[in-house]
């Protein structure tokens, strides 16, 4: 398939020269004379790679890159800067923002083609690695998912049969308790089905070359996080253990997905820590990022278990018959990464686990 390259360059001569070189080497070329149009075309065309001038009127290359990295549509597209004087500070700033490389003008045809070939080859390697991980993920799901599906179903069928054949001899309290058990099992099955559907959607998007189409709104995180955390803690009878210390911030992620991330991470913290121990949510904000920390004082995770979060592994199932299907942290991690964020876990065995969610703060470049 012909690779698509977007060139964002205000110098018409350079733009035409680079376009001619790339077209003659078999690339489909898209051009933009300024950063504003370049961002628009990046979201509409979704190129395989972007060549972007640094110094431009209206919107410079750094501002272009900030916008691209804040949008789920364009966050993973490789960007190579074109600059006439790549100072050390420029290189550092560009790399911190997520640029893949620099080409200093004037550059030769061989330098241009070598840089582009290297970056495209790297992207292809990443895609192959992602596909391999997805295959391994599917294998593990095949092994573990049927058990998780049947557990709540057995509860529903067992209690329903008990009520059907023995309700006349049961007290009102016994009938009510049985109905609650059926309802709880139904809720668990419903959540499992919804999570599996969402997981399947996220896995398909991650494995494809198509972008995440749900371009995020601007989300004011403090209230959303507090509501989601309190609602779930109440649901699992851990409201008294929940501690909140949250800052205001605006990030680019839809509220429904942020709520889902918080719900799953809080559920994991409650599931693997004892009743009466604190589950603490705190946050901090710097000039570029919002950090959410979820800390529990539970049994912890080993380094190997943390590394295998994305592989759908069931940890210590023979020792702990906890309810849960292993999808919660995977779903949270995939959502955060699809919106250009980072999801990490640190843990001390038999002591504490800390989940850190890092999201870019929304800014309106001028």
Coordinates of C-alpha atoms in Angstrom, one line a residue:
X1 CA 0.0 0.0 0.0
X2 CA 1.3 3.5 -0.9
X3 CA 2.5 5.4 2.1
X4 CA 0.9 8.8 2.7
X5 CA 3.2 11.7 3.8
X6 CA 2.0 15.2 4.8
X7 CA 4.4 18.1 4.2
X8 CA 3.7 21.3 6.2
X9 CA 6.0 24.0 4.9
X10 CA 5.5 27.7 4.2
X11 CA 8.4 28.0 1.7
X12 CA 6.8 27.2 -1.6
X13 CA 10.1 26.2 -3.3
X14 CA 11.1 23.7 -0.6
X15 CA 7.5 22.4 -0.5
X16 CA 7.5 21.7 -4.2
X17 CA 11.0 20.2 -4.2
X18 CA 10.2 17.8 -1.4
X19 CA 6.8 16.9 -2.9
X20 CA 8.5 16.0 -6.3
X21 CA 11.2 13.9 -4.6
X22 CA 8.7 11.9 -2.5
X23 CA 6.2 11.5 -5.4
X24 CA 8.9 10.1 -7.6
X25 CA 9.8 7.6 -4.9
X26 CA 6.3 6.2 -4.7
X27 CA 4.8 8.1 -1.9
X28 CA 1.3 9.7 -1.9
X29 CA 2.0 13.3 -0.9
X30 CA -0.3 15.8 0.8
X31 CA 0.8 19.4 1.2
X32 CA 0.0 22.4 3.5
X33 CA 1.4 25.9 3.3
X34 CA 0.8 26.7 7.0
X35 CA 0.4 24.9 10.4
X36 CA -3.4 25.5 10.7
X37 CA -4.1 23.8 7.4
X38 CA -1.6 21.1 8.3
X39 CA -3.4 20.2 11.5
X40 CA -6.7 20.1 9.6
X41 CA -5.3 17.8 6.9
X42 CA -3.6 15.5 9.4
X43 CA -7.0 14.9 11.1
X44 CA -8.8 14.4 7.7
X45 CA -6.2 12.4 5.8
X46 CA -4.4 10.5 8.7
X47 CA -1.0 10.3 6.9
X48 CA 1.6 7.7 7.8
X49 CA 4.2 10.4 8.5
X50 CA 4.4 14.2 8.7
X51 CA 7.3 16.5 7.6
X52 CA 6.8 19.8 9.4
X53 CA 8.7 23.1 9.2
X54 CA 9.5 24.6 12.6
X55 CA 9.4 28.3 11.8
X56 CA 6.0 29.3 10.2
X57 CA 3.6 32.2 10.5
X58 CA 0.3 31.8 12.3
X59 CA 1.3 28.5 13.9
X60 CA 4.8 27.2 14.3
X61 CA 5.9 23.6 14.2
X62 CA 6.0 23.2 18.0
X63 CA 2.3 24.3 18.2
X64 CA 1.4 22.0 15.4
X65 CA 3.0 19.1 17.3
X66 CA 1.3 20.0 20.6
X67 CA -2.1 19.9 18.9
X68 CA -1.4 16.6 17.1
X69 CA -0.2 14.9 20.3
X70 CA -3.3 16.1 22.2
X71 CA -5.7 14.5 19.7
X72 CA -6.4 10.8 19.6
X73 CA -6.8 11.1 15.9
X74 CA -3.2 12.1 15.3
X75 CA -1.3 11.3 18.5
X76 CA 0.7 8.4 17.1
X77 CA 1.6 9.8 13.6
X78 CA 5.4 10.2 13.4
X79 CA 6.6 13.8 12.9
X80 CA 9.9 14.9 11.5
X81 CA 10.8 18.6 11.8
X82 CA 12.4 20.5 9.0
X83 CA 14.5 23.4 10.3
X84 CA 17.2 25.7 9.0
X85 CA 18.9 26.0 12.4
X86 CA 18.3 23.1 14.7
X87 CA 19.7 24.4 18.0
X88 CA 20.1 22.1 21.0
X89 CA 17.1 23.7 22.7
X90 CA 14.9 23.3 19.6
X91 CA 15.9 19.6 19.4
X92 CA 15.2 19.0 23.1
X93 CA 11.8 20.8 23.0
X94 CA 10.8 18.9 19.9
X95 CA 11.7 15.5 21.4
X96 CA 9.9 16.3 24.6
X97 CA 6.8 17.1 22.6
X98 CA 7.1 13.8 20.7
X99 CA 8.9 14.6 17.5
X100 CA 10.6 11.5 16.0
X101 CA 13.5 13.3 14.2
X102 CA 15.0 16.5 12.7
X103 CA 16.2 17.3 9.2
X104 CA 18.4 20.5 9.0
X105 CA 18.0 22.5 5.8
X106 CA 19.5 22.3 3.3
X107 CA 19.4 18.5 3.3
X108 CA 20.2 16.1 0.5
X109 CA 17.8 13.7 -1.2
X110 CA 19.6 10.7 0.4
X111 CA 19.3 12.3 3.9
X112 CA 15.6 12.9 3.3
X113 CA 14.9 9.4 2.0
X114 CA 17.0 7.7 4.7
X115 CA 15.2 9.5 7.5
X116 CA 11.8 8.8 6.1
X117 CA 12.6 5.1 5.5
X118 CA 13.9 4.7 9.0
X119 CA 10.8 6.2 10.6
X120 CA 8.4 4.2 8.4
X121 CA 10.3 1.0 9.1
X122 CA 10.1 1.7 12.9
X123 CA 6.3 2.3 12.6
X124 CA 5.9 -1.0 10.8
X125 CA 7.9 -2.8 13.5
X126 CA 5.6 -1.3 16.2
X127 CA 2.5 -2.4 14.3
X128 CA 3.9 -6.0 14.0
X129 CA 4.7 -6.1 17.7
X130 CA 1.2 -4.8 18.5
X131 CA -0.3 -7.5 16.3
X132 CA 1.7 -10.2 18.1
X133 CA 0.6 -8.9 21.5
X134 CA -3.0 -8.9 20.4
X135 CA -2.7 -12.5 19.2
X136 CA -1.3 -13.5 22.7
X137 CA -4.1 -11.5 24.3
X138 CA -6.7 -13.4 22.3
X139 CA -5.2 -16.7 23.3
X140 CA -5.3 -15.8 27.0
X141 CA -8.9 -14.6 26.7
X142 CA -9.8 -18.0 25.2
X143 CA -8.3 -19.7 28.2
X144 CA -9.8 -17.5 31.0
X145 CA -12.9 -15.8 29.7
X146 CA -15.3 -18.9 29.7
X147 CA -14.8 -19.4 33.4
X148 CA -15.5 -15.8 34.2
X149 CA -18.6 -15.9 32.1
X150 CA -20.0 -19.0 33.7
X151 CA -19.4 -18.0 37.3
X152 CA -22.1 -15.4 37.5
X153 CA -24.4 -17.4 35.2
X154 CA -24.1 -20.4 37.6
X155 CA -25.1 -18.1 40.4
X156 CA -28.2 -16.9 38.6
X157 CA -29.3 -20.3 37.5
X158 CA -28.6 -21.9 41.0
X159 CA -30.6 -19.2 42.9
X160 CA -33.3 -19.2 40.4
X161 CA -33.8 -22.9 40.7
X162 CA -33.8 -22.7 44.5
X163 CA -36.5 -20.0 44.4
X164 CA -38.5 -21.9 41.7
X165 CA -38.7 -25.2 43.7
X166 CA -38.5 -24.1 47.3
X167 CA -39.9 -20.6 47.6
X168 CA -43.0 -21.8 49.5
X169 CA -40.9 -23.2 52.3
X170 CA -38.6 -20.1 52.5
X171 CA -39.0 -17.2 54.8
X172 CA -39.5 -13.7 53.4
X173 CA -35.9 -12.8 54.4
X174 CA -34.5 -15.9 52.7
X175 CA -36.5 -15.1 49.5
X176 CA -35.2 -11.5 49.5
X177 CA -31.6 -12.6 50.1
X178 CA -31.9 -15.1 47.2
X179 CA -33.3 -12.3 44.9
X180 CA -30.4 -10.1 45.9
X181 CA -28.0 -12.8 45.0
X182 CA -29.6 -13.3 41.6
X183 CA -29.5 -9.5 41.0
X184 CA -25.8 -9.2 42.1
X185 CA -24.9 -12.1 39.7
X186 CA -26.9 -10.5 36.9
X187 CA -25.1 -7.2 37.5
X188 CA -21.7 -8.9 37.4
X189 CA -22.6 -10.7 34.2
X190 CA -23.8 -7.5 32.7
X191 CA -20.6 -5.6 33.6
X192 CA -18.5 -8.5 32.2
X193 CA -20.4 -8.4 28.9
X194 CA -20.1 -4.6 28.6
X195 CA -16.4 -4.8 29.4
X196 CA -15.7 -7.5 26.9
X197 CA -17.5 -5.5 24.2
X198 CA -15.5 -2.4 25.0
X199 CA -12.3 -4.3 25.2
X200 CA -13.0 -5.9 21.8
X201 CA -13.6 -2.4 20.3
X202 CA -10.4 -1.0 21.8
X203 CA -8.3 -4.0 20.7
X204 CA -9.6 -3.8 17.1
X205 CA -8.7 -0.1 17.0
X206 CA -5.2 -0.6 18.4
X207 CA -4.6 -3.3 15.9
X208 CA -5.8 -1.4 12.9
X209 CA -4.3 1.5 11.0
X210 CA -7.4 3.6 11.6
X211 CA -7.5 6.3 14.2
X212 CA -9.7 6.4 17.3
X213 CA -12.6 8.3 15.8
X214 CA -14.1 9.7 19.0
X215 CA -12.3 13.0 19.0
X216 CA -12.2 14.1 22.7
X217 CA -14.1 16.9 24.3
X218 CA -12.5 19.1 26.9
X219 CA -13.1 17.4 30.3
X220 CA -12.9 19.1 33.7
X221 CA -11.6 16.2 35.6
X222 CA -12.1 16.9 39.3
X223 CA -15.9 16.4 39.5
X224 CA -15.9 13.5 37.0
X225 CA -13.2 11.6 39.0
X226 CA -14.9 12.2 42.3
X227 CA -18.4 11.1 41.1
X228 CA -17.1 7.9 39.4
X229 CA -14.9 7.0 42.4
X230 CA -17.6 7.6 45.0
X231 CA -20.3 5.8 43.0
X232 CA -18.2 2.7 42.6
X233 CA -16.9 2.7 46.2
X234 CA -20.4 2.9 47.4
X235 CA -21.4 0.0 45.1
X236 CA -18.7 -2.3 46.6
X237 CA -19.3 -1.1 50.2
X238 CA -16.0 0.7 50.5
X239 CA -17.3 4.3 50.6
X240 CA -15.9 4.8 54.1
X241 CA -12.4 3.8 52.9
X242 CA -12.3 6.3 50.0
X243 CA -10.0 9.4 50.3
X244 CA -10.0 12.1 47.7
X245 CA -7.5 14.9 47.2
X246 CA -8.1 16.2 43.7
X247 CA -7.0 19.3 41.7
X248 CA -8.9 21.0 38.9
X249 CA -7.6 20.5 35.4
X250 CA -9.0 20.3 31.9
X251 CA -7.8 17.4 29.7
X252 CA -8.8 16.1 26.3
X253 CA -10.7 12.9 27.0
X254 CA -14.4 12.3 26.9
X255 CA -16.0 12.2 30.4
X256 CA -17.5 8.8 29.8
X257 CA -14.1 7.2 29.1
X258 CA -12.5 9.0 32.1
X259 CA -15.3 7.8 34.3
X260 CA -14.7 4.2 33.0
X261 CA -11.0 4.4 33.7
X262 CA -11.6 5.6 37.3
X263 CA -14.3 3.0 37.9
X264 CA -12.0 0.1 36.8
X265 CA -9.0 1.3 38.7
X266 CA -11.0 2.0 41.9
X267 CA -12.6 -1.4 41.5
X268 CA -9.2 -3.0 41.3
X269 CA -7.9 -1.2 44.3
X270 CA -11.0 -2.2 46.4
X271 CA -10.9 -5.8 45.2
X272 CA -7.3 -6.4 46.2
X273 CA -7.2 -4.5 49.5
X274 CA -9.0 -5.3 52.7
X275 CA -12.2 -3.6 54.0
X276 CA -11.2 -0.8 56.4
X277 CA -7.9 0.1 54.6
X278 CA -7.7 3.3 52.7
X279 CA -8.1 3.7 48.9
X280 CA -6.7 7.1 48.1
X281 CA -7.1 9.2 44.9
X282 CA -4.9 12.2 44.6
X283 CA -3.7 14.4 41.7
X284 CA -1.2 17.0 40.7
X285 CA -0.9 19.3 37.7
X286 CA 2.1 20.8 36.0
X287 CA 2.3 23.0 32.9
X288 CA 1.8 20.1 30.5
X289 CA 0.2 17.1 32.3
X290 CA -2.4 16.0 34.8
X291 CA -1.4 13.1 37.0
X292 CA -4.0 10.9 38.9
X293 CA -2.7 8.5 41.5
X294 CA -4.8 5.7 42.9
X295 CA -3.2 4.0 45.9
X296 CA -4.4 1.0 47.9
X297 CA -2.7 -0.9 50.8
X298 CA -3.5 -4.3 49.5
X299 CA -1.4 -7.4 48.7
X300 CA 0.5 -5.8 45.8
X301 CA 1.8 -7.1 42.5
X302 CA 5.2 -8.4 41.4
X303 CA 7.2 -6.8 38.6
X304 CA 6.2 -9.7 36.3
X305 CA 2.5 -9.3 37.1
X306 CA 2.7 -5.6 36.3
X307 CA 4.5 -6.3 33.0
X308 CA 1.7 -8.8 32.1
X309 CA -1.2 -6.4 32.7
X310 CA -1.8 -6.0 29.0
X311 CA -1.6 -9.8 28.4
X312 CA -4.9 -10.7 30.2
X313 CA -3.2 -12.8 32.8
X314 CA -5.0 -14.1 35.9
X315 CA -2.6 -13.8 38.8
X316 CA -2.6 -16.2 41.8
X317 CA -6.1 -17.5 41.0
X318 CA -5.3 -20.7 42.9
X319 CA -4.7 -18.6 46.0
X320 CA -7.3 -15.9 45.7
X321 CA -10.7 -16.7 44.3
X322 CA -11.5 -13.0 43.7
X323 CA -14.3 -12.0 41.5
X324 CA -13.0 -10.3 38.4
X325 CA -12.1 -11.0 34.8
X326 CA -8.8 -9.2 34.4
X327 CA -10.2 -6.8 31.8
X328 CA -10.4 -3.7 34.0
X329 CA -6.8 -2.6 34.0
X330 CA -6.4 -3.6 30.4
X331 CA -9.4 -1.4 29.4
X332 CA -8.1 1.5 31.5
X333 CA -4.6 1.3 30.0
X334 CA -5.9 1.1 26.4
X335 CA -8.3 4.1 26.9
X336 CA -5.6 6.2 28.4
X337 CA -3.1 5.3 25.7
X338 CA -5.5 5.9 22.9
X339 CA -5.9 9.5 24.2
X340 CA -2.2 10.1 24.2
X341 CA -1.7 9.4 27.9
X342 CA 0.4 7.0 30.0
X343 CA -0.8 4.3 32.4
X344 CA 1.7 2.9 34.9
X345 CA 1.7 0.7 38.0
X346 CA 4.1 0.6 40.9
X347 CA 3.8 -1.9 43.8
X348 CA 5.3 -3.2 47.0
X349 CA 4.3 -6.8 47.7
X350 CA 2.0 -7.2 50.7
X351 CA 2.0 -3.4 51.2
X352 CA 0.9 -1.0 48.5
X353 CA -0.1 -0.6 44.9
X354 CA 0.0 2.8 43.1
X355 CA -1.6 3.3 39.7
X356 CA -0.6 6.5 37.9
X357 CA -2.6 8.0 35.0
X358 CA -0.9 10.7 33.0
X359 CA -2.9 12.9 30.6
X360 CA -2.0 16.0 28.6
X361 CA -3.6 19.2 29.8
X362 CA -5.8 20.9 27.2
X363 CA -4.2 24.2 26.0
X364 CA -5.3 26.4 23.2
X365 CA -2.2 27.3 21.2
X366 CA -2.3 30.8 19.7

